[in-house]
PDB file of C-alpha atoms in Angstrom:
ATOM      1  CA  SER A 626       7.125  20.876  -7.791  1.00  0.00           C
ATOM      2  CA  GLN A 627       9.411  20.123 -10.210  1.00  0.00           C
ATOM      3  CA  LYS A 628       7.863  20.634 -13.476  1.00  0.00           C
ATOM      4  CA  ILE A 629       8.981  21.125 -17.430  1.00  0.00           C
ATOM      5  CA  GLU A 630       6.539  22.559 -20.163  1.00  0.00           C
ATOM      6  CA  GLN A 631       6.945  22.104 -23.868  1.00  0.00           C
ATOM      7  CA  ASN A 632       5.731  25.530 -26.003  1.00  0.00           C
ATOM      8  CA  SER A 633       1.724  24.084 -27.170  1.00  0.00           C
ATOM      9  CA  GLU A 634       0.763  20.652 -27.572  1.00  0.00           C
ATOM     10  CA  ALA A 635       1.165  21.737 -31.974  1.00  0.00           C
ATOM     11  CA  LEU A 636       2.886  24.047 -33.747  1.00  0.00           C
ATOM     12  CA  ASN A 637       2.572  24.589 -37.416  1.00  0.00           C
ATOM     13  CA  ILE A 638       4.976  26.299 -40.025  1.00  0.00           C
ATOM     14  CA  GLN A 639       5.390  26.891 -43.894  1.00  0.00           C
ATOM     15  CA  GLU A 640       7.813  25.173 -45.728  1.00  0.00           C
ATOM     16  CA  GLY A 641      11.736  27.651 -45.621  1.00  0.00           C
ATOM     17  CA  LYS A 642      10.920  29.669 -42.436  1.00  0.00           C
ATOM     18  CA  THR A 643      12.146  28.847 -39.270  1.00  0.00           C
ATOM     19  CA  ALA A 644      10.450  26.952 -36.555  1.00  0.00           C
ATOM     20  CA  THR A 645      11.168  28.139 -33.014  1.00  0.00           C
ATOM     21  CA  LEU A 646      10.155  25.407 -29.805  1.00  0.00           C
ATOM     22  CA  THR A 647      10.673  26.271 -25.615  1.00  0.00           C
ATOM     23  CA  CYS A 648      11.754  23.941 -22.818  1.00  0.00           C
ATOM     24  CA  ASN A 649      11.023  25.709 -19.745  1.00  0.00           C
ATOM     25  CA  TYR A 650      11.940  24.286 -16.542  1.00  0.00           C
ATOM     26  CA  THR A 651      10.985  24.970 -12.647  1.00  0.00           C
ATOM     27  CA  ASN A 652      12.979  23.587  -9.855  1.00  0.00           C
ATOM     28  CA  TYR A 653      16.166  21.181 -12.049  1.00  0.00           C
ATOM     29  CA  SER A 654      19.063  22.284 -12.083  1.00  0.00           C
ATOM     30  CA  PRO A 655      20.099  20.712 -15.054  1.00  0.00           C
ATOM     31  CA  ALA A 656      23.698  19.537 -15.717  1.00  0.00           C
ATOM     32  CA  TYR A 657      22.268  18.376 -19.653  1.00  0.00           C
ATOM     33  CA  LEU A 658      19.564  19.270 -21.750  1.00  0.00           C
ATOM     34  CA  GLN A 659      18.840  17.916 -24.523  1.00  0.00           C
ATOM     35  CA  TRP A 660      16.061  17.609 -27.409  1.00  0.00           C
ATOM     36  CA  TYR A 661      14.547  13.728 -29.279  1.00  0.00           C
ATOM     37  CA  ARG A 662      12.302  14.336 -32.838  1.00  0.00           C
ATOM     38  CA  GLN A 663       9.847  11.125 -32.447  1.00  0.00           C
ATOM     39  CA  ASP A 664       7.096   9.230 -35.506  1.00  0.00           C
ATOM     40  CA  PRO A 665       4.343   8.461 -35.182  1.00  0.00           C
ATOM     41  CA  GLY A 666       4.826   4.752 -33.810  1.00  0.00           C
ATOM     42  CA  ARG A 667       8.504   5.061 -33.082  1.00  0.00           C
ATOM     43  CA  GLY A 668      10.531   5.785 -30.949  1.00  0.00           C
ATOM     44  CA  PRO A 669      12.022   9.099 -29.815  1.00  0.00           C
ATOM     45  CA  VAL A 670      15.585   9.486 -31.971  1.00  0.00           C
ATOM     46  CA  PHE A 671      17.878  11.968 -29.877  1.00  0.00           C
ATOM     47  CA  LEU A 672      18.933  15.273 -31.394  1.00  0.00           C
ATOM     48  CA  LEU A 673      21.736  17.579 -29.813  1.00  0.00           C
ATOM     49  CA  LEU A 674      22.506  18.098 -26.675  1.00  0.00           C
ATOM     50  CA  ILE A 675      23.817  21.319 -24.675  1.00  0.00           C
ATOM     51  CA  ARG A 676      25.342  20.775 -20.829  1.00  0.00           C
ATOM     52  CA  GLU A 677      24.999  23.449 -18.554  1.00  0.00           C
ATOM     53  CA  ASN A 678      28.403  25.849 -19.324  1.00  0.00           C
ATOM     54  CA  GLU A 679      26.912  26.035 -22.947  1.00  0.00           C
ATOM     55  CA  LYS A 680      25.101  28.926 -24.570  1.00  0.00           C
ATOM     56  CA  GLU A 681      24.541  27.358 -27.652  1.00  0.00           C
ATOM     57  CA  LYS A 682      24.921  24.027 -30.062  1.00  0.00           C
ATOM     58  CA  ARG A 683      24.217  23.571 -33.909  1.00  0.00           C
ATOM     59  CA  LYS A 684      23.682  20.419 -36.398  1.00  0.00           C
ATOM     60  CA  GLU A 685      23.410  20.794 -39.714  1.00  0.00           C
ATOM     61  CA  ARG A 686      19.646  22.927 -40.136  1.00  0.00           C
ATOM     62  CA  LEU A 687      19.505  22.476 -36.081  1.00  0.00           C
ATOM     63  CA  LYS A 688      20.364  25.537 -33.612  1.00  0.00           C
ATOM     64  CA  VAL A 689      19.663  24.936 -29.649  1.00  0.00           C
ATOM     65  CA  THR A 690      20.225  27.907 -27.237  1.00  0.00           C
ATOM     66  CA  PHE A 691      19.691  27.089 -23.135  1.00  0.00           C
ATOM     67  CA  ASP A 692      19.277  29.925 -20.331  1.00  0.00           C
ATOM     68  CA  THR A 693      19.940  28.479 -16.981  1.00  0.00           C
ATOM     69  CA  THR A 694      19.019  32.266 -15.835  1.00  0.00           C
ATOM     70  CA  LEU A 695      15.538  31.220 -17.109  1.00  0.00           C
ATOM     71  CA  LYS A 696      15.392  28.510 -17.133  1.00  0.00           C
ATOM     72  CA  GLN A 697      14.551  28.010 -20.710  1.00  0.00           C
ATOM     73  CA  SER A 698      16.281  25.872 -23.799  1.00  0.00           C
ATOM     74  CA  LEU A 699      14.469  27.712 -27.396  1.00  0.00           C
ATOM     75  CA  PHE A 700      15.096  24.076 -29.785  1.00  0.00           C
ATOM     76  CA  HIS A 701      15.402  26.353 -34.050  1.00  0.00           C
ATOM     77  CA  ILE A 702      14.813  24.107 -36.750  1.00  0.00           C
ATOM     78  CA  THR A 703      16.279  26.681 -39.759  1.00  0.00           C
ATOM     79  CA  ALA A 704      14.874  26.180 -43.368  1.00  0.00           C
ATOM     80  CA  SER A 705      12.386  23.361 -42.703  1.00  0.00           C
ATOM     81  CA  GLN A 706      11.002  21.388 -44.878  1.00  0.00           C
ATOM     82  CA  PRO A 707       8.767  19.279 -44.400  1.00  0.00           C
ATOM     83  CA  ALA A 708      10.065  16.090 -43.764  1.00  0.00           C
ATOM     84  CA  ASP A 709      10.972  18.193 -40.262  1.00  0.00           C
ATOM     85  CA  SER A 710       7.667  17.312 -39.239  1.00  0.00           C
ATOM     86  CA  ALA A 711       7.649  15.936 -36.415  1.00  0.00           C
ATOM     87  CA  THR A 712       7.284  15.279 -32.178  1.00  0.00           C
ATOM     88  CA  TYR A 713      10.174  17.423 -30.571  1.00  0.00           C
ATOM     89  CA  LEU A 714      11.118  16.683 -27.049  1.00  0.00           C
ATOM     90  CA  CYS A 715      13.399  18.230 -24.787  1.00  0.00           C
ATOM     91  CA  ALA A 716      14.832  16.241 -21.658  1.00  0.00           C
ATOM     92  CA  LEU A 717      16.945  16.473 -19.198  1.00  0.00           C
ATOM     93  CA  ASN A 718      19.003  14.762 -16.377  1.00  0.00           C
ATOM     94  CA  THR A 719      21.189  16.652 -13.443  1.00  0.00           C
ATOM     95  CA  SER A 720      24.252  15.592 -11.859  1.00  0.00           C
ATOM     96  CA  GLY A 721      24.599  12.315 -10.449  1.00  0.00           C
ATOM     97  CA  THR A 722      21.194  10.654 -11.422  1.00  0.00           C
ATOM     98  CA  TYR A 723      20.838   8.539 -14.195  1.00  0.00           C
ATOM     99  CA  LYS A 724      17.445   9.883 -14.588  1.00  0.00           C
ATOM    100  CA  TYR A 725      15.920  11.992 -17.327  1.00  0.00           C
ATOM    101  CA  ILE A 726      12.960  13.768 -16.941  1.00  0.00           C
ATOM    102  CA  PHE A 727      11.294  14.521 -19.655  1.00  0.00           C
ATOM    103  CA  GLY A 728       8.728  17.574 -21.841  1.00  0.00           C
ATOM    104  CA  THR A 729       5.747  16.046 -23.214  1.00  0.00           C
ATOM    105  CA  GLY A 730       6.352  17.307 -25.926  1.00  0.00           C
ATOM    106  CA  THR A 731       5.757  20.084 -29.435  1.00  0.00           C
ATOM    107  CA  ARG A 732       3.819  18.193 -32.699  1.00  0.00           C
ATOM    108  CA  LEU A 733       5.115  19.892 -35.264  1.00  0.00           C
ATOM    109  CA  LYS A 734       3.823  20.025 -38.621  1.00  0.00           C
ATOM    110  CA  VAL A 735       6.100  21.877 -42.352  1.00  0.00           C
ATOM    111  CA  LEU A 736       3.172  23.297 -44.843  1.00  0.00           C
ATOM    112  CA  ALA A 737       4.454  22.729 -48.000  1.00  0.00           C
TER     113      ALA A 737
ATOM    114  CA  ASP B 193      24.686   1.937 -34.839  1.00  0.00           C
ATOM    115  CA  VAL B 194      22.631   1.324 -31.721  1.00  0.00           C
ATOM    116  CA  LYS B 195      20.497  -1.574 -31.496  1.00  0.00           C
ATOM    117  CA  VAL B 196      18.049  -2.237 -29.840  1.00  0.00           C
ATOM    118  CA  THR B 197      15.304  -4.165 -30.064  1.00  0.00           C
ATOM    119  CA  GLN B 198      11.386  -5.244 -28.064  1.00  0.00           C
ATOM    120  CA  SER B 199      10.412  -8.273 -28.505  1.00  0.00           C
ATOM    121  CA  SER B 200       6.521  -6.694 -29.689  1.00  0.00           C
ATOM    122  CA  ARG B 201       5.404  -4.203 -31.683  1.00  0.00           C
ATOM    123  CA  TYR B 202       1.276  -4.840 -31.172  1.00  0.00           C
ATOM    124  CA  LEU B 203       0.361  -6.973 -28.868  1.00  0.00           C
ATOM    125  CA  VAL B 204      -2.766  -7.527 -26.867  1.00  0.00           C
ATOM    126  CA  LYS B 205      -3.981  -9.248 -23.795  1.00  0.00           C
ATOM    127  CA  ARG B 206      -6.750  -9.529 -21.707  1.00  0.00           C
ATOM    128  CA  THR B 207      -7.071  -8.022 -18.020  1.00  0.00           C
ATOM    129  CA  GLY B 208      -5.544 -10.281 -15.454  1.00  0.00           C
ATOM    130  CA  GLU B 209      -2.625 -11.929 -17.660  1.00  0.00           C
ATOM    131  CA  LYS B 210       0.737 -12.096 -16.706  1.00  0.00           C
ATOM    132  CA  VAL B 211       2.835  -9.720 -19.620  1.00  0.00           C
ATOM    133  CA  PHE B 212       6.186 -10.040 -20.643  1.00  0.00           C
ATOM    134  CA  LEU B 213       7.965  -6.973 -22.720  1.00  0.00           C
ATOM    135  CA  GLU B 214      11.198  -7.429 -23.383  1.00  0.00           C
ATOM    136  CA  CYS B 215      14.550  -4.785 -24.326  1.00  0.00           C
ATOM    137  CA  VAL B 216      17.828  -6.863 -25.981  1.00  0.00           C
ATOM    138  CA  GLN B 217      20.755  -4.703 -26.610  1.00  0.00           C
ATOM    139  CA  ASP B 218      23.544  -4.821 -29.055  1.00  0.00           C
ATOM    140  CA  MET B 219      25.744  -2.233 -26.982  1.00  0.00           C
ATOM    141  CA  ASP B 220      26.955  -3.107 -23.779  1.00  0.00           C
ATOM    142  CA  HIS B 221      25.299  -0.434 -22.257  1.00  0.00           C
ATOM    143  CA  GLU B 222      25.305  -0.354 -17.842  1.00  0.00           C
ATOM    144  CA  ASN B 223      22.129   1.143 -17.830  1.00  0.00           C
ATOM    145  CA  MET B 224      18.954   0.235 -19.374  1.00  0.00           C
ATOM    146  CA  PHE B 225      15.069   2.178 -18.692  1.00  0.00           C
ATOM    147  CA  TRP B 226      11.097   0.918 -18.548  1.00  0.00           C
ATOM    148  CA  TYR B 227       8.822   4.426 -19.992  1.00  0.00           C
ATOM    149  CA  ARG B 228       5.365   4.470 -21.273  1.00  0.00           C
ATOM    150  CA  GLN B 229       4.022   6.993 -23.176  1.00  0.00           C
ATOM    151  CA  ASP B 230       0.334   8.204 -23.400  1.00  0.00           C
ATOM    152  CA  PRO B 231      -1.148  11.532 -24.871  1.00  0.00           C
ATOM    153  CA  GLY B 232      -0.386  14.436 -23.384  1.00  0.00           C
ATOM    154  CA  LEU B 233       1.408  12.879 -20.163  1.00  0.00           C
ATOM    155  CA  GLY B 234       4.542  12.513 -22.103  1.00  0.00           C
ATOM    156  CA  LEU B 235       7.627   9.666 -20.892  1.00  0.00           C
ATOM    157  CA  ARG B 236       7.043   7.865 -17.648  1.00  0.00           C
ATOM    158  CA  LEU B 237       9.648   6.045 -16.486  1.00  0.00           C
ATOM    159  CA  ILE B 238       8.421   2.450 -14.631  1.00  0.00           C
ATOM    160  CA  TYR B 239      11.951   0.998 -13.367  1.00  0.00           C
ATOM    161  CA  PHE B 240      16.060   1.656 -14.681  1.00  0.00           C
ATOM    162  CA  SER B 241      18.757  -0.449 -13.969  1.00  0.00           C
ATOM    163  CA  TYR B 242      21.710   0.731 -14.233  1.00  0.00           C
ATOM    164  CA  ASP B 243      23.683  -3.006 -13.366  1.00  0.00           C
ATOM    165  CA  VAL B 244      23.548  -6.718 -13.863  1.00  0.00           C
ATOM    166  CA  LYS B 245      20.481  -7.378 -11.167  1.00  0.00           C
ATOM    167  CA  MET B 246      20.784  -4.135  -9.830  1.00  0.00           C
ATOM    168  CA  LYS B 247      17.052  -1.928 -10.549  1.00  0.00           C
ATOM    169  CA  GLU B 248      15.493   1.047  -8.779  1.00  0.00           C
ATOM    170  CA  LYS B 249      12.711   2.387  -9.306  1.00  0.00           C
ATOM    171  CA  GLY B 250      10.930   5.003 -10.897  1.00  0.00           C
ATOM    172  CA  ASP B 251       7.502   8.166 -10.952  1.00  0.00           C
ATOM    173  CA  ILE B 252       5.186   4.623 -12.412  1.00  0.00           C
ATOM    174  CA  PRO B 253       6.143   1.322 -10.912  1.00  0.00           C
ATOM    175  CA  GLU B 254       2.962   0.005  -9.220  1.00  0.00           C
ATOM    176  CA  GLY B 255       2.246  -2.704 -10.969  1.00  0.00           C
ATOM    177  CA  TYR B 256       4.818  -3.821 -12.783  1.00  0.00           C
ATOM    178  CA  SER B 257       8.223  -4.903 -11.607  1.00  0.00           C
ATOM    179  CA  VAL B 258      11.198  -5.942 -13.898  1.00  0.00           C
ATOM    180  CA  SER B 259      13.830  -8.668 -14.515  1.00  0.00           C
ATOM    181  CA  ARG B 260      18.123  -8.276 -14.851  1.00  0.00           C
ATOM    182  CA  GLU B 261      19.884 -11.367 -15.324  1.00  0.00           C
ATOM    183  CA  LYS B 262      21.967 -10.425 -18.159  1.00  0.00           C
ATOM    184  CA  LYS B 263      23.227  -6.901 -19.478  1.00  0.00           C
ATOM    185  CA  GLU B 264      21.693  -6.938 -22.116  1.00  0.00           C
ATOM    186  CA  ARG B 265      18.111  -8.038 -21.689  1.00  0.00           C
ATOM    187  CA  PHE B 266      15.700  -6.384 -19.072  1.00  0.00           C
ATOM    188  CA  SER B 267      12.875  -6.874 -18.629  1.00  0.00           C
ATOM    189  CA  LEU B 268       9.015  -5.431 -18.167  1.00  0.00           C
ATOM    190  CA  ILE B 269       7.561  -8.496 -16.214  1.00  0.00           C
ATOM    191  CA  LEU B 270       3.488  -6.842 -15.353  1.00  0.00           C
ATOM    192  CA  GLU B 271       2.430  -8.989 -13.113  1.00  0.00           C
ATOM    193  CA  SER B 272      -1.380  -9.093 -14.045  1.00  0.00           C
ATOM    194  CA  ALA B 273      -2.464  -6.809 -16.152  1.00  0.00           C
ATOM    195  CA  SER B 274      -5.496  -4.257 -16.438  1.00  0.00           C
ATOM    196  CA  THR B 275      -7.254  -2.014 -19.417  1.00  0.00           C
ATOM    197  CA  ASN B 276      -4.889   1.048 -17.622  1.00  0.00           C
ATOM    198  CA  GLN B 277      -1.776   0.303 -18.191  1.00  0.00           C
ATOM    199  CA  THR B 278      -3.163   0.398 -22.225  1.00  0.00           C
ATOM    200  CA  SER B 279       0.147   1.845 -24.303  1.00  0.00           C
ATOM    201  CA  MET B 280       3.602   2.679 -25.814  1.00  0.00           C
ATOM    202  CA  TYR B 281       5.880   1.430 -23.719  1.00  0.00           C
ATOM    203  CA  LEU B 282       9.378   2.338 -24.684  1.00  0.00           C
ATOM    204  CA  CYS B 283      12.597   0.311 -23.989  1.00  0.00           C
ATOM    205  CA  ALA B 284      15.614   3.242 -23.408  1.00  0.00           C
ATOM    206  CA  ILE B 285      19.527   2.216 -22.876  1.00  0.00           C
ATOM    207  CA  SER B 286      22.788   4.992 -22.326  1.00  0.00           C
ATOM    208  CA  SER B 287      25.897   4.658 -21.244  1.00  0.00           C
ATOM    209  CA  ARG B 288      27.621   5.668 -17.513  1.00  0.00           C
ATOM    210  CA  ARG B 289      31.442   5.347 -18.911  1.00  0.00           C
ATOM    211  CA  ARG B 290      32.961   8.268 -16.612  1.00  0.00           C
ATOM    212  CA  GLY B 291      33.399  11.457 -17.571  1.00  0.00           C
ATOM    213  CA  ARG B 292      31.008  11.005 -20.645  1.00  0.00           C
ATOM    214  CA  THR B 293      27.741  12.618 -20.637  1.00  0.00           C
ATOM    215  CA  ASP B 294      25.044  10.190 -22.136  1.00  0.00           C
ATOM    216  CA  THR B 295      21.690  10.259 -24.747  1.00  0.00           C
ATOM    217  CA  GLN B 296      19.517   8.053 -24.867  1.00  0.00           C
ATOM    218  CA  TYR B 297      19.127   5.465 -27.010  1.00  0.00           C
ATOM    219  CA  PHE B 298      15.939   4.503 -27.986  1.00  0.00           C
ATOM    220  CA  GLY B 299      13.941   0.856 -28.913  1.00  0.00           C
ATOM    221  CA  PRO B 300      10.601   1.366 -31.449  1.00  0.00           C
ATOM    222  CA  GLY B 301       8.424   0.017 -28.467  1.00  0.00           C
ATOM    223  CA  THR B 302       5.298  -1.985 -28.100  1.00  0.00           C
ATOM    224  CA  ARG B 303       2.061  -0.380 -28.249  1.00  0.00           C
ATOM    225  CA  LEU B 304      -0.452  -3.103 -26.082  1.00  0.00           C
ATOM    226  CA  THR B 305      -4.235  -3.343 -25.169  1.00  0.00           C
ATOM    227  CA  VAL B 306      -5.083  -4.823 -22.759  1.00  0.00           C
ATOM    228  CA  LEU B 307      -9.434  -5.339 -23.480  1.00  0.00           C
TER     229      LEU B 307
END
């Protein structure tokens, strides 16, 4: 069956360290993969998108990698801050469809 | 700035009531989506619409219907609310422009409680 999984429900790290979140998928051939941030009681907010032919994408302190052989995306936040504490969702989309498949999210807590 | 608004942030209804959730966008995007989000289950697609009066079932359409009479407005209808429809409901939009990769923009969500 088709599945998209994110590592661990919760991740605690110390301020200033790099947070690494994982998104694994099976039985999909995504055209691209996206990462969203969601704060409690709010809708998700788009952060980064990476296409199947791209290995890495960066935006300020954020970096996303995409390995279609391993069927995995890694999301990194460098020099993490308490304000980065939130739930992070990955979502993939296969070409030719309008539908997005979301992971259940990883709750990140950055400790001061 | 993209604006996706939902008619209510919090809603409490009784079992058997008919419930309308409305989503309005100001971006002229073709695609509109309704999701529900539950702990441990993530975001699950209920219905989506790729054009006015067009709709397609998502993964969990049972107990729901939708209406899209105007491009900017997409309504989710619970014909007879049940307690297992207590959830956070999220509306999202995306563009279908040729050659562009679509991101989704979400509304703030409606937390619905059915008693």
